[in-house]
Each structure stands twice: as C-alpha cells, then as structure tokens.
C-alpha cells in the first residue's frame, strides 16, 4: 500500500508532492485532481490511487491496471505557464529518468522498456493555467495481467527487471524528477529538448502518424517545444506535428 508519509520521507522538492493524497480506489486520479485544481493553493498536489475503476489514456482509451500493481498518479498544476508540448516532453523525460535505464521515450506520450510500453502520460488542460498531469506506470504486473490484445505490446518494470518494484521509492523518484524538470523548463527549454533527444526511440528514424485524420510519414529530425515532432516528409518538405492532434501508426 502506498503511504504518503513514506513517499514524502526524504523528498526535497520545491513544488511537486509537498502535499500527497492516496486513494484506495477512485474512478480516475485525473478526475479527482480536477476537483482539487479549483483551489490554486493545491498547486503541486500529487494524488495516487491503488486502483482506478475508469482509468483512461489518450483519445479516451481505457487504461488497464490491477489493484496495487502500478503507479497511478495525477499532479495538479494550477499556475502552469509552459506550452503543452514542452510540459509533455519534460514529463516524459522525468518519468523515463525515474524508471531508469533502459527506459526510452516514444512520442507523444509513451515510455518504453525493451520495445514495449511501460508507462503513459495524459495531460488535461483546463482554463486559467490549470493543467492535470496524469501518469500511469506498470510496476508489478506479470504478462498474463494484461488483456490478450496488450500482452505483446505492454510490459512492466518487474517483467523487464525480474525483480519486485519498490513502488514507494519509485513514487518518490517520480515526484522529485518532475519537480526538477519543471524548474529546468521554467528557465530554458533547451536542456529538456537535449535530454528528450537522448532518450527518444524515434529521433533519426522513420515515423508514420495520423494527424487530424490524415496520414503522414517521414524521418524524425527533432522536436519543437511548442509545435511538436519535426518530420522530414517522404513527400518532401519539413512539417511539425503537435501531440494533441497526432497518433503514431508505427515505426518503420
């Protein structure tokens, strides 16, 4: 069971996780966070849950998680001044670093271990600078914990490390990492971009994606902190694609 006192023990953050709530069960940590976000004093609040009954990912996809097998977390930002693209990038970097090697980033919102998805990000922007950062990290699942259709594409830290994940330690590293990269991004986006480039599995490779219902393909040559993934298109020219309107078809 996640314990907020144990998570905060030794946590030296300036903004994120100074206050922590842990639910035994909730429909969605993002929904719970949205209620707390109505009070600006809750900036940096981290909400965890042992179980979600209606967890979701991007585009309304269901997020599968069995009780106490994951890190299910939402962070309240009531005064976000960063572009959505940059916020998404720094969260991806922070999560990958919290998990540790060999975690890599697959734009727009996935963290991968050995070619399979281990974590995801769901950003939900509200009005007046309010943003909810939803994070799901697979920790203790076994292969048969996932639905049949996900067993070949999803994984957990335990599966890949062949050990038992200390979720409290991981939660603490996660909050510290997000706090650090938020502070960095407030000063400069360049360091975030540099680390994203170091951790990206797509940079320098051919990418196919759907953008507003149309398919595009090309070589990934970079990322823009405000406009998204940069592709050298197969059809010629360079184009940028923002995360909110894009979904990856496959790498190839």
Tab-separated table of N, CA, C and O in Angstrom, residues 29-133:
chain	number	residue	atom	x	y	z
A	29	UNK	N	-7.672	9.208	-11.183
A	29	UNK	CA	-6.921	10.208	-10.420
A	29	UNK	C	-6.993	11.572	-11.096
A	29	UNK	O	-6.956	12.605	-10.422
A	30	UNK	N	-7.107	11.602	-12.430
A	30	UNK	CA	-7.245	12.890	-13.112
A	30	UNK	C	-8.551	13.581	-12.733
A	30	UNK	O	-8.597	14.802	-12.568
A	31	UNK	N	-9.625	12.800	-12.599
A	31	UNK	CA	-10.905	13.391	-12.196
A	31	UNK	C	-10.820	13.936	-10.774
A	31	UNK	O	-11.329	15.028	-10.479
A	32	UNK	N	-10.189	13.176	-9.887
A	32	UNK	CA	-10.026	13.649	-8.509
A	32	UNK	C	-9.172	14.912	-8.480
A	32	UNK	O	-9.486	15.879	-7.770
A	33	UNK	N	-8.100	14.918	-9.271
A	33	UNK	CA	-7.206	16.075	-9.305
A	33	UNK	C	-7.915	17.317	-9.831
A	33	UNK	O	-7.654	18.437	-9.377
A	34	UNK	N	-8.810	17.129	-10.791
A	34	UNK	CA	-9.529	18.268	-11.368
A	34	UNK	C	-10.358	18.998	-10.317
A	34	UNK	O	-10.508	20.227	-10.373
A	35	UNK	N	-10.891	18.257	-9.359
A	35	UNK	CA	-11.659	18.896	-8.290
A	35	UNK	C	-10.746	19.729	-7.391
A	35	UNK	O	-11.069	20.858	-7.034
A	36	UNK	N	-9.598	19.178	-7.043
A	36	UNK	CA	-8.661	19.911	-6.190
A	36	UNK	C	-8.048	21.103	-6.923
A	36	UNK	O	-7.650	22.088	-6.295
A	37	UNK	N	-7.974	21.023	-8.245
A	37	UNK	CA	-7.365	22.101	-9.028
A	37	UNK	C	-8.188	23.384	-8.991
A	37	UNK	O	-7.685	24.453	-9.358
A	38	UNK	N	-9.420	23.308	-8.538
A	38	UNK	CA	-10.260	24.502	-8.449
A	38	UNK	C	-9.742	25.473	-7.394
A	38	UNK	O	-10.093	26.649	-7.403
A	39	UNK	N	-8.898	24.971	-6.495
A	39	UNK	CA	-8.274	25.806	-5.467
A	39	UNK	C	-6.800	25.977	-5.824
A	39	UNK	O	-6.040	25.011	-5.826
A	40	UNK	N	-6.379	27.198	-6.133
A	40	UNK	CA	-5.000	27.435	-6.565
A	40	UNK	C	-3.971	27.050	-5.510
A	40	UNK	O	-2.802	26.818	-5.822
A	41	UNK	N	-4.395	26.973	-4.254
A	41	UNK	CA	-3.474	26.585	-3.187
A	41	UNK	C	-3.022	25.137	-3.322
A	41	UNK	O	-2.056	24.719	-2.677
A	42	UNK	N	-3.697	24.367	-4.170
A	42	UNK	CA	-3.352	22.956	-4.349
A	42	UNK	C	-2.325	22.728	-5.458
A	42	UNK	O	-2.114	21.589	-5.881
A	43	UNK	N	-1.677	23.790	-5.916
A	43	UNK	CA	-0.626	23.622	-6.921
A	43	UNK	C	0.442	22.661	-6.402
A	43	UNK	O	0.923	22.796	-5.275
A	44	UNK	N	0.793	21.674	-7.223
A	44	UNK	CA	1.810	20.701	-6.841
A	44	UNK	C	1.285	19.483	-6.111
A	44	UNK	O	2.043	18.545	-5.836
A	45	UNK	N	-0.014	19.475	-5.796
A	45	UNK	CA	-0.608	18.322	-5.123
A	45	UNK	C	-0.462	17.072	-5.987
A	45	UNK	O	-0.713	17.105	-7.194
A	46	UNK	N	-0.054	15.971	-5.372
A	46	UNK	CA	0.060	14.691	-6.068
A	46	UNK	C	-0.976	13.726	-5.508
A	46	UNK	O	-1.058	13.525	-4.294
A	47	UNK	N	-1.768	13.152	-6.395
A	47	UNK	CA	-2.812	12.214	-6.000
A	47	UNK	C	-2.480	10.840	-6.569
A	47	UNK	O	-2.291	10.684	-7.780
A	48	UNK	N	-2.405	9.851	-5.686
A	48	UNK	CA	-2.148	8.470	-6.085
A	48	UNK	C	-3.382	7.626	-5.796
A	48	UNK	O	-4.195	7.969	-4.939
A	49	UNK	N	-3.496	6.509	-6.491
A	49	UNK	CA	-4.571	5.554	-6.217
A	49	UNK	C	-4.037	4.139	-6.367
A	49	UNK	O	-3.206	3.863	-7.236
A	50	UNK	N	-4.530	3.252	-5.508
A	50	UNK	CA	-4.189	1.837	-5.640
A	50	UNK	C	-4.967	1.195	-6.788
A	50	UNK	O	-4.512	0.239	-7.402
A	51	UNK	N	-6.133	1.772	-7.075
A	51	UNK	CA	-6.982	1.214	-8.127
A	51	UNK	C	-7.788	2.329	-8.779
A	51	UNK	O	-8.236	3.259	-8.107
A	52	UNK	N	-7.950	2.239	-10.102
A	52	UNK	CA	-8.848	3.122	-10.837
A	52	UNK	C	-9.951	2.272	-11.463
A	52	UNK	O	-9.665	1.244	-12.082
A	53	UNK	N	-11.182	2.710	-11.308
A	53	UNK	CA	-12.290	1.955	-11.899
A	53	UNK	C	-12.630	2.431	-13.304
A	53	UNK	O	-13.325	1.736	-14.045
A	54	UNK	N	-12.130	3.617	-13.667
A	54	UNK	CA	-12.392	4.147	-15.012
A	54	UNK	C	-11.181	4.932	-15.498
A	54	UNK	O	-11.304	6.054	-15.993
A	55	UNK	N	-9.999	4.332	-15.346
A	55	UNK	CA	-8.780	4.989	-15.807
A	55	UNK	C	-8.784	5.130	-17.318
A	55	UNK	O	-9.327	4.297	-18.035
A	56	UNK	N	-8.164	6.195	-17.800
A	56	UNK	CA	-8.182	6.443	-19.241
A	56	UNK	C	-6.835	6.962	-19.720
A	56	UNK	O	-6.059	7.539	-18.956
A	57	UNK	N	-6.589	6.743	-21.008
A	57	UNK	CA	-5.409	7.282	-21.661
A	57	UNK	C	-5.818	8.292	-22.708
A	57	UNK	O	-6.929	8.836	-22.669
A	58	UNK	N	-4.936	8.530	-23.670
A	58	UNK	CA	-5.250	9.485	-24.737
A	58	UNK	C	-6.388	8.961	-25.602
A	58	UNK	O	-6.592	7.768	-25.743
A	59	UNK	N	-7.129	9.901	-26.189
A	59	UNK	CA	-8.220	9.595	-27.123
A	59	UNK	C	-9.295	8.716	-26.490
A	59	UNK	O	-9.986	7.966	-27.182
A	60	UNK	N	-9.411	8.788	-25.157
A	60	UNK	CA	-10.447	8.026	-24.475
A	60	UNK	C	-10.153	6.552	-24.318
A	60	UNK	O	-11.028	5.780	-23.894
A	61	UNK	N	-8.930	6.127	-24.651
A	61	UNK	CA	-8.583	4.719	-24.496
A	61	UNK	C	-8.591	4.318	-23.029
A	61	UNK	O	-8.215	5.099	-22.156
A	62	UNK	N	-8.985	3.089	-22.745
A	62	UNK	CA	-9.013	2.601	-21.372
A	62	UNK	C	-7.601	2.294	-20.900
A	62	UNK	O	-6.779	1.775	-21.657
A	63	UNK	N	-7.308	2.653	-19.640
A	63	UNK	CA	-6.020	2.314	-19.038
A	63	UNK	C	-6.235	1.119	-18.112
A	63	UNK	O	-6.980	1.196	-17.144
A	64	UNK	N	-5.588	0.005	-18.438
A	64	UNK	CA	-5.759	-1.223	-17.662
A	64	UNK	C	-4.766	-1.257	-16.501
A	64	UNK	O	-3.565	-1.060	-16.698
A	65	UNK	N	-5.271	-1.520	-15.306
A	65	UNK	CA	-4.385	-1.649	-14.149
A	65	UNK	C	-5.088	-2.450	-13.065
A	65	UNK	O	-6.222	-2.148	-12.703
A	66	UNK	N	-4.428	-3.478	-12.574
A	66	UNK	CA	-4.971	-4.246	-11.462
A	66	UNK	C	-4.521	-3.602	-10.154
A	66	UNK	O	-3.538	-2.860	-10.106
A	67	UNK	N	-5.235	-3.889	-9.085
A	67	UNK	CA	-5.001	-3.232	-7.801
A	67	UNK	C	-3.553	-3.377	-7.332
A	67	UNK	O	-2.990	-4.471	-7.330
A	68	UNK	N	-2.972	-2.248	-6.954
A	68	UNK	CA	-1.653	-2.182	-6.309
A	68	UNK	C	-0.505	-2.678	-7.181
A	68	UNK	O	0.576	-2.968	-6.671
A	69	UNK	N	-0.733	-2.757	-8.495
A	69	UNK	CA	0.329	-3.204	-9.399
A	69	UNK	C	1.035	-2.046	-10.105
A	69	UNK	O	2.022	-2.274	-10.805
A	70	UNK	N	0.519	-0.824	-9.937
A	70	UNK	CA	1.005	0.296	-10.740
A	70	UNK	C	1.270	1.528	-9.882
A	70	UNK	O	0.893	1.587	-8.715
A	71	UNK	N	1.904	2.500	-10.505
A	71	UNK	CA	1.869	3.874	-10.013
A	71	UNK	C	0.799	4.580	-10.834
A	71	UNK	O	0.941	4.745	-12.050
A	72	UNK	N	-0.292	4.944	-10.189
A	72	UNK	CA	-1.375	5.695	-10.818
A	72	UNK	C	-1.406	7.051	-10.133
A	72	UNK	O	-1.750	7.148	-8.955
A	73	UNK	N	-1.034	8.081	-10.843
A	73	UNK	CA	-0.771	9.368	-10.199
A	73	UNK	C	-1.241	10.521	-11.076
A	73	UNK	O	-1.118	10.465	-12.303
A	74	UNK	N	-1.771	11.537	-10.437
A	74	UNK	CA	-2.080	12.789	-11.128
A	74	UNK	C	-1.519	13.946	-10.317
A	74	UNK	O	-1.616	13.958	-9.087
A	75	UNK	N	-0.946	14.893	-11.019
A	75	UNK	CA	-0.332	16.057	-10.385
A	75	UNK	C	-1.097	17.307	-10.797
A	75	UNK	O	-1.395	17.507	-11.976
A	76	UNK	N	-1.414	18.123	-9.818
A	76	UNK	CA	-2.179	19.347	-10.036
A	76	UNK	C	-1.224	20.516	-10.282
A	76	UNK	O	-0.353	20.802	-9.456
A	77	UNK	N	-1.394	21.169	-11.416
A	77	UNK	CA	-0.660	22.401	-11.705
A	77	UNK	C	-1.694	23.508	-11.896
A	77	UNK	O	-2.420	23.516	-12.889
A	78	UNK	N	-1.786	24.402	-10.937
A	78	UNK	CA	-2.801	25.455	-11.020
A	78	UNK	C	-2.268	26.733	-11.654
A	78	UNK	O	-3.050	27.630	-11.964
A	79	UNK	N	-0.962	26.803	-11.849
A	79	UNK	CA	-0.376	28.009	-12.431
A	79	UNK	C	0.637	27.639	-13.511
A	79	UNK	O	1.762	28.134	-13.528
A	80	UNK	N	0.225	26.758	-14.417
A	80	UNK	CA	1.131	26.334	-15.478
A	80	UNK	C	1.302	27.431	-16.525
A	80	UNK	O	0.329	27.963	-17.052
A	81	UNK	N	2.545	27.764	-16.814
A	81	UNK	CA	2.844	28.777	-17.822
A	81	UNK	C	3.618	28.196	-19.001
A	81	UNK	O	4.030	28.922	-19.901
A	82	UNK	N	3.813	26.885	-18.986
A	82	UNK	CA	4.580	26.245	-20.049
A	82	UNK	C	3.668	25.819	-21.193
A	82	UNK	O	2.519	25.433	-20.974
A	83	UNK	N	4.171	25.849	-22.434
A	83	UNK	CA	3.399	25.304	-23.555
A	83	UNK	C	3.098	23.824	-23.310
A	83	UNK	O	3.910	23.109	-22.701
A	84	UNK	N	1.953	23.372	-23.777
A	84	UNK	CA	1.557	21.979	-23.552
A	84	UNK	C	2.595	21.000	-24.088
A	84	UNK	O	2.871	19.967	-23.465
A	85	UNK	N	3.174	21.311	-25.250
A	85	UNK	CA	4.176	20.412	-25.831
A	85	UNK	C	5.385	20.279	-24.913
A	85	UNK	O	5.880	19.174	-24.675
A	86	UNK	N	5.866	21.396	-24.388
A	86	UNK	CA	7.036	21.361	-23.514
A	86	UNK	C	6.721	20.634	-22.212
A	86	UNK	O	7.545	19.853	-21.712
A	87	UNK	N	5.541	20.864	-21.661
A	87	UNK	CA	5.150	20.175	-20.436
A	87	UNK	C	5.112	18.666	-20.658
A	87	UNK	O	5.588	17.885	-19.821
A	88	UNK	N	4.577	18.246	-21.787
A	88	UNK	CA	4.526	16.822	-22.108
A	88	UNK	C	5.928	16.239	-22.249
A	88	UNK	O	6.214	15.137	-21.757
A	89	UNK	N	6.823	16.977	-22.903
A	89	UNK	CA	8.191	16.500	-23.102
A	89	UNK	C	8.927	16.349	-21.776
A	89	UNK	O	9.601	15.341	-21.535
A	90	UNK	N	8.799	17.342	-20.905
A	90	UNK	CA	9.538	17.267	-19.638
A	90	UNK	C	8.986	16.153	-18.756
A	90	UNK	O	9.747	15.507	-18.019
A	91	UNK	N	7.673	15.912	-18.831
A	91	UNK	CA	7.098	14.811	-18.056
A	91	UNK	C	7.609	13.471	-18.562
A	91	UNK	O	7.911	12.566	-17.772
A	92	UNK	N	7.724	13.334	-19.875
A	92	UNK	CA	8.253	12.096	-20.443
A	92	UNK	C	9.692	11.866	-19.995
A	92	UNK	O	10.073	10.754	-19.610
A	93	UNK	N	10.494	12.921	-20.042
A	93	UNK	CA	11.881	12.823	-19.585
A	93	UNK	C	11.931	12.444	-18.110
A	93	UNK	O	12.693	11.557	-17.699
A	94	UNK	N	11.097	13.102	-17.308
A	94	UNK	CA	11.094	12.852	-15.863
A	94	UNK	C	10.693	11.420	-15.536
A	94	UNK	O	11.296	10.774	-14.665
A	95	UNK	N	9.683	10.906	-16.226
A	95	UNK	CA	9.226	9.537	-15.965
A	95	UNK	C	10.288	8.528	-16.376
A	95	UNK	O	10.579	7.574	-15.643
A	96	UNK	N	10.878	8.732	-17.554
A	96	UNK	CA	11.922	7.813	-18.018
A	96	UNK	C	13.095	7.792	-17.045
A	96	UNK	O	13.642	6.730	-16.733
A	97	UNK	N	13.479	8.956	-16.543
A	97	UNK	CA	14.594	9.011	-15.600
A	97	UNK	C	14.224	8.363	-14.268
A	97	UNK	O	15.068	7.719	-13.630
A	98	UNK	N	12.975	8.531	-13.830
A	98	UNK	CA	12.543	7.917	-12.572
A	98	UNK	C	12.553	6.395	-12.671
A	98	UNK	O	12.941	5.700	-11.722
A	99	UNK	N	12.132	5.871	-13.814
A	99	UNK	CA	12.148	4.416	-14.020
A	99	UNK	C	13.587	3.924	-14.129
A	99	UNK	O	13.949	2.882	-13.584
A	100	UNK	N	14.411	4.680	-14.837
A	100	UNK	CA	15.814	4.319	-15.001
A	100	UNK	C	16.074	3.561	-16.286
A	100	UNK	O	15.156	3.180	-17.015
A	101	UNK	N	17.345	3.344	-16.576
A	101	UNK	CA	17.727	2.631	-17.793
A	101	UNK	C	17.154	1.224	-17.771
A	101	UNK	O	17.099	0.593	-16.714
A	102	UNK	N	16.694	0.719	-18.950
A	102	UNK	CA	16.803	1.300	-20.289
A	102	UNK	C	15.519	1.985	-20.768
A	102	UNK	O	15.149	1.854	-21.935
A	103	UNK	N	14.794	2.678	-19.900
A	103	UNK	CA	13.553	3.338	-20.306
A	103	UNK	C	13.823	4.387	-21.379
A	103	UNK	O	14.775	5.155	-21.287
A	104	UNK	N	12.959	4.401	-22.391
A	104	UNK	CA	13.086	5.348	-23.504
A	104	UNK	C	11.734	6.003	-23.763
A	104	UNK	O	10.694	5.523	-23.305
A	105	UNK	N	11.754	7.081	-24.532
A	105	UNK	CA	10.546	7.858	-24.806
A	105	UNK	C	10.053	7.594	-26.222
A	105	UNK	O	10.819	7.636	-27.180
A	106	UNK	N	8.757	7.329	-26.331
A	106	UNK	CA	8.097	7.237	-27.632
A	106	UNK	C	7.042	8.336	-27.692
A	106	UNK	O	6.009	8.256	-27.031
A	107	UNK	N	7.336	9.374	-28.466
A	107	UNK	CA	6.396	10.483	-28.627
A	107	UNK	C	5.098	9.967	-29.237
A	107	UNK	O	5.128	9.064	-30.070
A	108	UNK	N	3.909	10.466	-28.819
A	108	UNK	CA	3.750	11.651	-27.981
A	108	UNK	C	3.644	11.409	-26.482
A	108	UNK	O	3.821	12.351	-25.713
A	109	UNK	N	3.342	10.177	-26.026
A	109	UNK	CA	3.046	10.073	-24.590
A	109	UNK	C	3.432	8.742	-23.952
A	109	UNK	O	2.963	8.433	-22.858
A	110	UNK	N	4.278	7.960	-24.602
A	110	UNK	CA	4.606	6.634	-24.075
A	110	UNK	C	6.047	6.555	-23.588
A	110	UNK	O	6.947	7.180	-24.154
A	111	UNK	N	6.244	5.741	-22.554
A	111	UNK	CA	7.576	5.376	-22.087
A	111	UNK	C	7.729	3.881	-22.332
A	111	UNK	O	6.832	3.095	-22.001
A	112	UNK	N	8.860	3.506	-22.904
A	112	UNK	CA	9.068	2.133	-23.348
A	112	UNK	C	10.208	1.465	-22.584
A	112	UNK	O	11.187	2.113	-22.202
A	113	UNK	N	10.060	0.160	-22.382
A	113	UNK	CA	11.138	-0.675	-21.864
A	113	UNK	C	11.304	-1.847	-22.814
A	113	UNK	O	10.360	-2.618	-23.029
A	114	UNK	N	12.473	-1.939	-23.410
A	114	UNK	CA	12.769	-3.042	-24.333
A	114	UNK	C	11.697	-3.198	-25.405
A	114	UNK	O	11.274	-4.310	-25.741
A	115	UNK	N	11.257	-2.056	-25.939
A	115	UNK	CA	10.340	-2.069	-27.070
A	115	UNK	C	8.873	-2.198	-26.730
A	115	UNK	O	8.031	-2.242	-27.640
A	116	UNK	N	8.531	-2.259	-25.447
A	116	UNK	CA	7.122	-2.370	-25.061
A	116	UNK	C	6.753	-1.255	-24.083
A	116	UNK	O	7.594	-0.771	-23.332
A	117	UNK	N	5.478	-0.891	-24.102
A	117	UNK	CA	5.023	0.249	-23.302
A	117	UNK	C	4.965	-0.102	-21.821
A	117	UNK	O	4.338	-1.074	-21.420
A	118	UNK	N	5.611	0.744	-21.011
A	118	UNK	CA	5.603	0.545	-19.566
A	118	UNK	C	4.896	1.686	-18.835
A	118	UNK	O	4.484	1.538	-17.691
A	119	UNK	N	4.737	2.826	-19.514
A	119	UNK	CA	4.117	3.980	-18.858
A	119	UNK	C	3.497	4.897	-19.898
A	119	UNK	O	3.873	4.882	-21.074
A	120	UNK	N	2.539	5.695	-19.433
A	120	UNK	CA	1.880	6.652	-20.313
A	120	UNK	C	1.562	7.940	-19.580
A	120	UNK	O	1.536	7.987	-18.346
A	121	UNK	N	1.332	8.981	-20.367
A	121	UNK	CA	1.052	10.314	-19.836
A	121	UNK	C	-0.263	10.807	-20.428
A	121	UNK	O	-0.520	10.630	-21.622
A	122	UNK	N	-1.085	11.428	-19.595
A	122	UNK	CA	-2.311	12.065	-20.068
A	122	UNK	C	-2.371	13.472	-19.492
A	122	UNK	O	-2.590	13.657	-18.292
A	123	UNK	N	-2.147	14.468	-20.356
A	123	UNK	CA	-2.265	15.864	-19.940
A	123	UNK	C	-3.668	16.363	-20.247
A	123	UNK	O	-4.171	16.171	-21.357
A	124	UNK	N	-4.270	17.004	-19.270
A	124	UNK	CA	-5.587	17.591	-19.467
A	124	UNK	C	-5.535	19.046	-19.017
A	124	UNK	O	-5.392	19.334	-17.830
A	125	UNK	N	-5.625	19.941	-19.989
A	125	UNK	CA	-5.561	21.373	-19.703
A	125	UNK	C	-6.951	21.912	-19.420
A	125	UNK	O	-7.909	21.607	-20.133
A	126	UNK	N	-7.038	22.700	-18.379
A	126	UNK	CA	-8.285	23.365	-18.018
A	126	UNK	C	-8.120	24.855	-18.322
A	126	UNK	O	-7.224	25.263	-19.045
A	127	UNK	N	-8.964	25.683	-17.776
A	127	UNK	CA	-8.867	27.122	-18.002
A	127	UNK	C	-7.930	27.773	-16.994
A	127	UNK	O	-7.571	27.182	-15.970
A	128	UNK	N	-7.507	28.987	-17.299
A	128	UNK	CA	-6.736	29.820	-16.363
A	128	UNK	C	-5.433	29.182	-15.896
A	128	UNK	O	-5.060	29.271	-14.725
A	129	UNK	N	-4.730	28.509	-16.816
A	129	UNK	CA	-3.426	27.953	-16.478
A	129	UNK	C	-3.457	26.675	-15.675
A	129	UNK	O	-2.417	26.220	-15.189
A	130	UNK	N	-4.625	26.073	-15.535
A	130	UNK	CA	-4.739	24.824	-14.778
A	130	UNK	C	-4.463	23.642	-15.701
A	130	UNK	O	-5.003	23.556	-16.802
A	131	UNK	N	-3.616	22.734	-15.245
A	131	UNK	CA	-3.313	21.530	-16.016
A	131	UNK	C	-3.179	20.348	-15.065
A	131	UNK	O	-2.605	20.472	-13.984
A	132	UNK	N	-3.717	19.225	-15.480
A	132	UNK	CA	-3.594	17.979	-14.726
A	132	UNK	C	-2.652	17.056	-15.491
A	132	UNK	O	-2.852	16.801	-16.676
A	133	UNK	N	-1.628	16.570	-14.808
A	133	UNK	CA	-0.679	15.635	-15.412
A	133	UNK	C	-0.988	14.239	-14.880
A	133	UNK	O	-0.740	13.936	-13.710
